[in-house]
PDB file of C-alpha atoms in Angstrom:
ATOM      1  CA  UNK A   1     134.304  97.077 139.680  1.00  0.00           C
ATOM      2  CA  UNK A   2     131.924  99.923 138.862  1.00  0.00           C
ATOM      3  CA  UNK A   3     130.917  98.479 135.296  1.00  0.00           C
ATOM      4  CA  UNK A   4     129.898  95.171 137.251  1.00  0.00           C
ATOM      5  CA  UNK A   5     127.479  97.089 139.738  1.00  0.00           C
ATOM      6  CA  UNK A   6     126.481  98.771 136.915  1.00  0.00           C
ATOM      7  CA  UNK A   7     125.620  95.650 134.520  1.00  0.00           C
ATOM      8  CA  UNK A   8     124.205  94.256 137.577  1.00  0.00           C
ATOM      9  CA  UNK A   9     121.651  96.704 138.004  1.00  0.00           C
ATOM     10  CA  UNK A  10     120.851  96.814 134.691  1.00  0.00           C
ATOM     11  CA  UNK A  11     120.304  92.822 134.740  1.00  0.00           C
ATOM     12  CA  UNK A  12     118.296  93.436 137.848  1.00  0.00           C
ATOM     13  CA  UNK A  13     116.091  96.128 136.547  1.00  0.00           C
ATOM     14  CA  UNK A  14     114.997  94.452 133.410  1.00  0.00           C
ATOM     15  CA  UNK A  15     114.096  91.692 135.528  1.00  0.00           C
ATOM     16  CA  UNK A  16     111.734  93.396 137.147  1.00  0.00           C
ATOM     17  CA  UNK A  17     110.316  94.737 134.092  1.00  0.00           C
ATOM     18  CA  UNK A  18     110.072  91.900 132.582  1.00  0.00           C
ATOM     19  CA  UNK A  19     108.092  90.593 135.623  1.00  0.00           C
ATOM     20  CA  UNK A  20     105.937  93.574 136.128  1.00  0.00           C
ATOM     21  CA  UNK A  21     105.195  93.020 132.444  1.00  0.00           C
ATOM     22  CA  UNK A  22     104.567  89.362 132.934  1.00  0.00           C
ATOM     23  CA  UNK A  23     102.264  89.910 136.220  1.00  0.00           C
ATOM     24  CA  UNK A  24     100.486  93.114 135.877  1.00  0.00           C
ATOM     25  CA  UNK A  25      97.961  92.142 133.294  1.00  0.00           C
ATOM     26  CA  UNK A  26      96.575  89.115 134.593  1.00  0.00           C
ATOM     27  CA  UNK A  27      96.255  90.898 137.886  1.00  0.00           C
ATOM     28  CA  UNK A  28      94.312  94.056 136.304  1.00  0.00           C
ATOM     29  CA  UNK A  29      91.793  91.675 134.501  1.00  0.00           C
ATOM     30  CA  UNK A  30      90.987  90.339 137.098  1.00  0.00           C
ATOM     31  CA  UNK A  31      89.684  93.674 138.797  1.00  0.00           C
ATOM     32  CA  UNK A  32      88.119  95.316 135.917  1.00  0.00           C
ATOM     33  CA  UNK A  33      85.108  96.902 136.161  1.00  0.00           C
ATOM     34  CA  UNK A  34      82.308  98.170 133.788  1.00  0.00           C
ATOM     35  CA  UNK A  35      79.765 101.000 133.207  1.00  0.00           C
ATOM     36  CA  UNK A  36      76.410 100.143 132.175  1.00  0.00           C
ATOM     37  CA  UNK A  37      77.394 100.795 128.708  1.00  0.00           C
ATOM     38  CA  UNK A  38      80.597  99.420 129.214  1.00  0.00           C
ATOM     39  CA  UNK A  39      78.955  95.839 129.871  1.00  0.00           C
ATOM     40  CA  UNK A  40      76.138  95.829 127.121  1.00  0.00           C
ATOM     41  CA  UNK A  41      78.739  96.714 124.737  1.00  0.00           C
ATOM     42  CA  UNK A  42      80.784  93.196 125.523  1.00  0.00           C
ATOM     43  CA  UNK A  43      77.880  91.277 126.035  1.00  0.00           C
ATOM     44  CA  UNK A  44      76.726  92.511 122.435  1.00  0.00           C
ATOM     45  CA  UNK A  45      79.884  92.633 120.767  1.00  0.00           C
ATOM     46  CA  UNK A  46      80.611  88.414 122.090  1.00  0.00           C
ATOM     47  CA  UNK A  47      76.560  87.260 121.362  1.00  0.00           C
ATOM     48  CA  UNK A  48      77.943  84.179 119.921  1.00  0.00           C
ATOM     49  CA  UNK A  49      81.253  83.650 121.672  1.00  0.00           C
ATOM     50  CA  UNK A  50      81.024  80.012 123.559  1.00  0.00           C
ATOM     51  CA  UNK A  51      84.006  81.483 125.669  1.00  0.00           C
ATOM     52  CA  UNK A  52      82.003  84.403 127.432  1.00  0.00           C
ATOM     53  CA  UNK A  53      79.275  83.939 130.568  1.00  0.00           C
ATOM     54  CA  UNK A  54      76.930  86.065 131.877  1.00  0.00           C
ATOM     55  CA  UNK A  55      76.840  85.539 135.589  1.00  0.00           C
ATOM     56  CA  UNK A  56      73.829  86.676 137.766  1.00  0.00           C
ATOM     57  CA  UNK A  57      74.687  86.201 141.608  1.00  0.00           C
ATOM     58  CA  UNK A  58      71.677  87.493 142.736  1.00  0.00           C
ATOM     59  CA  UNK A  59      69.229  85.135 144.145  1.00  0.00           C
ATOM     60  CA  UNK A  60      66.969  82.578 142.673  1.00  0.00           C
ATOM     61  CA  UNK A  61      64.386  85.237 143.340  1.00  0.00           C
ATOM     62  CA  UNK A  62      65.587  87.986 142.261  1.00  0.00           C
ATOM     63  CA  UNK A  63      66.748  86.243 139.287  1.00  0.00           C
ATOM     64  CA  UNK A  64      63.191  85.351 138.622  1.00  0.00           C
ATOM     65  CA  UNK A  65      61.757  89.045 139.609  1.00  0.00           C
ATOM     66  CA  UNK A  66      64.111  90.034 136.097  1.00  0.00           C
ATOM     67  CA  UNK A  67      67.651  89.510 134.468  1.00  0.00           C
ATOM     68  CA  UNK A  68      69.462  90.061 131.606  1.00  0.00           C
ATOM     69  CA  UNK A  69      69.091  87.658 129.138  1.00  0.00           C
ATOM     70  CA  UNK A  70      71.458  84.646 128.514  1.00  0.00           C
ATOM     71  CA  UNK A  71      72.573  84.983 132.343  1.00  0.00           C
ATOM     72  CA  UNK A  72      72.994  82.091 134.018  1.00  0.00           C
ATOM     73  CA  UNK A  73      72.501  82.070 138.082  1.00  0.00           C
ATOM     74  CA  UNK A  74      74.728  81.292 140.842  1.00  0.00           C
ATOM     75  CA  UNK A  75      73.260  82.809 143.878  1.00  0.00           C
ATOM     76  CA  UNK A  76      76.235  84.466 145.877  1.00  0.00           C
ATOM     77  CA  UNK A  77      74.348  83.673 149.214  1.00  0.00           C
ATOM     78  CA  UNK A  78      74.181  80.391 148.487  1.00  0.00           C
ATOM     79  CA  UNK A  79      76.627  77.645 151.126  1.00  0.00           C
ATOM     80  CA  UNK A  80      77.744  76.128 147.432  1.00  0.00           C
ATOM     81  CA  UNK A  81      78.759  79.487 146.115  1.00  0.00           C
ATOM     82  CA  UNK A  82      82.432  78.764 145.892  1.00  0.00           C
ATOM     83  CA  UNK A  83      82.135  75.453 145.204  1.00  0.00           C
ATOM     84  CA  UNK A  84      79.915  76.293 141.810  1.00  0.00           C
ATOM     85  CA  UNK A  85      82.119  78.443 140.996  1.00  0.00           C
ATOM     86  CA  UNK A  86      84.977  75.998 141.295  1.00  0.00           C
ATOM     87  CA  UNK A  87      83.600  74.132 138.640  1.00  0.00           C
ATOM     88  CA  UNK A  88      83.458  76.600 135.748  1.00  0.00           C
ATOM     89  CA  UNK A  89      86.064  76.937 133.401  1.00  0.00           C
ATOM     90  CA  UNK A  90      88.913  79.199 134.709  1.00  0.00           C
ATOM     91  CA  UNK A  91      89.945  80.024 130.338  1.00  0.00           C
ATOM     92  CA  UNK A  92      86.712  81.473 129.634  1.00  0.00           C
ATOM     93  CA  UNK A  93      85.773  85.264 129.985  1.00  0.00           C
ATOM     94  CA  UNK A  94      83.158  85.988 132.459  1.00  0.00           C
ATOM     95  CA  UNK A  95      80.746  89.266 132.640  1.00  0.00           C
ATOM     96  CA  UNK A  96      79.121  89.107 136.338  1.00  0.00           C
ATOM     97  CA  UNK A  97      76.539  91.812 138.111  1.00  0.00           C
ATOM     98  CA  UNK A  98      74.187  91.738 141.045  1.00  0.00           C
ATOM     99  CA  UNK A  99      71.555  93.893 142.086  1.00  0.00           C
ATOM    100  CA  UNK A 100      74.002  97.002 142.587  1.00  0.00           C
ATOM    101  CA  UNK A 101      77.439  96.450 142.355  1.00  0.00           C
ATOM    102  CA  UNK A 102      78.280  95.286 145.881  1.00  0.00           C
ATOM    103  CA  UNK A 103      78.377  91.475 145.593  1.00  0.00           C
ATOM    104  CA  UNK A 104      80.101  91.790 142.176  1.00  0.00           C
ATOM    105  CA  UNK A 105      82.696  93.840 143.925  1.00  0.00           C
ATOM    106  CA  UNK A 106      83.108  91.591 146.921  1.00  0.00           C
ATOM    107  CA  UNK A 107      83.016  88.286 144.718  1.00  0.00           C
ATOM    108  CA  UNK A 108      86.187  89.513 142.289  1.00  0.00           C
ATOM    109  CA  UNK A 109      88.397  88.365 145.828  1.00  0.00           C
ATOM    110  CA  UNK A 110      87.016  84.643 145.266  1.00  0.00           C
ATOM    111  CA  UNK A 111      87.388  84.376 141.611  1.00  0.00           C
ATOM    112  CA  UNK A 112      91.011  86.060 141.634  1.00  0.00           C
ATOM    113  CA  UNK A 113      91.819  83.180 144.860  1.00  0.00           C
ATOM    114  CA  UNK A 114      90.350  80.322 142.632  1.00  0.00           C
ATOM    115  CA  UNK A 115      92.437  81.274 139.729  1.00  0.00           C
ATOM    116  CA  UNK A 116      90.486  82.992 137.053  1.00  0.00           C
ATOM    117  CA  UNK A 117      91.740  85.373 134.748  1.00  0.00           C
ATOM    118  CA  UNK A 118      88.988  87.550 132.750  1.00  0.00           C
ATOM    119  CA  UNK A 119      86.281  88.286 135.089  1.00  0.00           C
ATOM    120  CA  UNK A 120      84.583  92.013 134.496  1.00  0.00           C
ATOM    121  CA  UNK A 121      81.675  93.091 136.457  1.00  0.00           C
ATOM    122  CA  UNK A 122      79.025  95.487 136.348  1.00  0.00           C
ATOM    123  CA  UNK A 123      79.564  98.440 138.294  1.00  0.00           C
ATOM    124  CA  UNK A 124      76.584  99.423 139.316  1.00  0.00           C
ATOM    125  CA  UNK A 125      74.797  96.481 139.136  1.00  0.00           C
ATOM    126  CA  UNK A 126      71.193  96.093 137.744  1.00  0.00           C
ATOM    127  CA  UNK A 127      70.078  99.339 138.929  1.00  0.00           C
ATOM    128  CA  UNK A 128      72.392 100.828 135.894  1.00  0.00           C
ATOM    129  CA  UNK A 129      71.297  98.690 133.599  1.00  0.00           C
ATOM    130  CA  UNK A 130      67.611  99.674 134.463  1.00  0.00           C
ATOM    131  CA  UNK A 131      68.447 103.073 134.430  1.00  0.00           C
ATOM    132  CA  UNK A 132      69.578 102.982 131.264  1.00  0.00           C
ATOM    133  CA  UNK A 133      66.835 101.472 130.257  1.00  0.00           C
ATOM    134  CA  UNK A 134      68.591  97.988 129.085  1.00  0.00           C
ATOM    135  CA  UNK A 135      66.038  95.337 128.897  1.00  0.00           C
ATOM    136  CA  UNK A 136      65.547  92.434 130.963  1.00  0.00           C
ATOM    137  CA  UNK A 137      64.293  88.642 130.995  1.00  0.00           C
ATOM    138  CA  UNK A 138      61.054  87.964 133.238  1.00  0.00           C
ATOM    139  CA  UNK A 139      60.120  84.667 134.555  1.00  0.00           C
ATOM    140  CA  UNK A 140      56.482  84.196 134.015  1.00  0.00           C
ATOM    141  CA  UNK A 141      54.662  81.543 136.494  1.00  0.00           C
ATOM    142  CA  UNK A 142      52.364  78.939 134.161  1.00  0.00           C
TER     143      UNK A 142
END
């Protein structure tokens, strides 16, 4: 009687272990979050990788007013927010920051919900990257 209980906890807790294993990563990824150098780092080290995008949620003026370069905009305020990100492709890895951190932060909810699995985001935002005197894009009006 006492070797069963025994064998089944032992069943039991590798079960778990093997589902903590199996759970826990995707789940971490999800949430990660970057310094400054952290983020220039990836972004550097993936130039040519078609499987990373640079995400700039600020807004279409602020995007113009300076980002970093390759970013492509989705503005967080905007009503189609969700529904643009929806569309992107839920395999890829995706480096996202907003003016400070905030949005970033608040967005990781939505793309965890929608089913995405590698999204890292600037920590504090562009005003780290400024600070650290990363350079930016500029829209110029013609």
């Amino acid at each position: 009687m006492r070797e069963q209980v025994l064998k089944r906890t032992a069943v039991l807790v590798i079960a778990l272990v093997g589902l903590y294993a199996f759970v826990a990563p995707a789940q971490s990824a999800v949430f990660s979050t970057l310094s400054p150098r952290q983020f220039k780092s990836m972004l550097d080290e993936s130039a040519n990788d078609p499987d990373l995008v640079l995400l700039d949620i600020r807004t279409p003026r602020e995007y113009a007013d300076g980002h970093i370069a390759g970013a492509v905009m989705i503005d967080y305020y905007s009503s189609e927010f969700v529904e643009r990100l929806k569309g992107l492709d839920r395999l890829k890895t995706y480096l996202i920051y907003c003016r400070s951190g905030n949005r970033t932060g608040k967005s990781l909810a939505i793309f965890e919900k929608l089913g995405f699995d590698r999204v890292y985001h600037l920590e504090t935002g562009l005003v780290g990257w400024i600070k650290e005197s990363y350079p930016l894009v500029r829209q110029t009006n013609s």
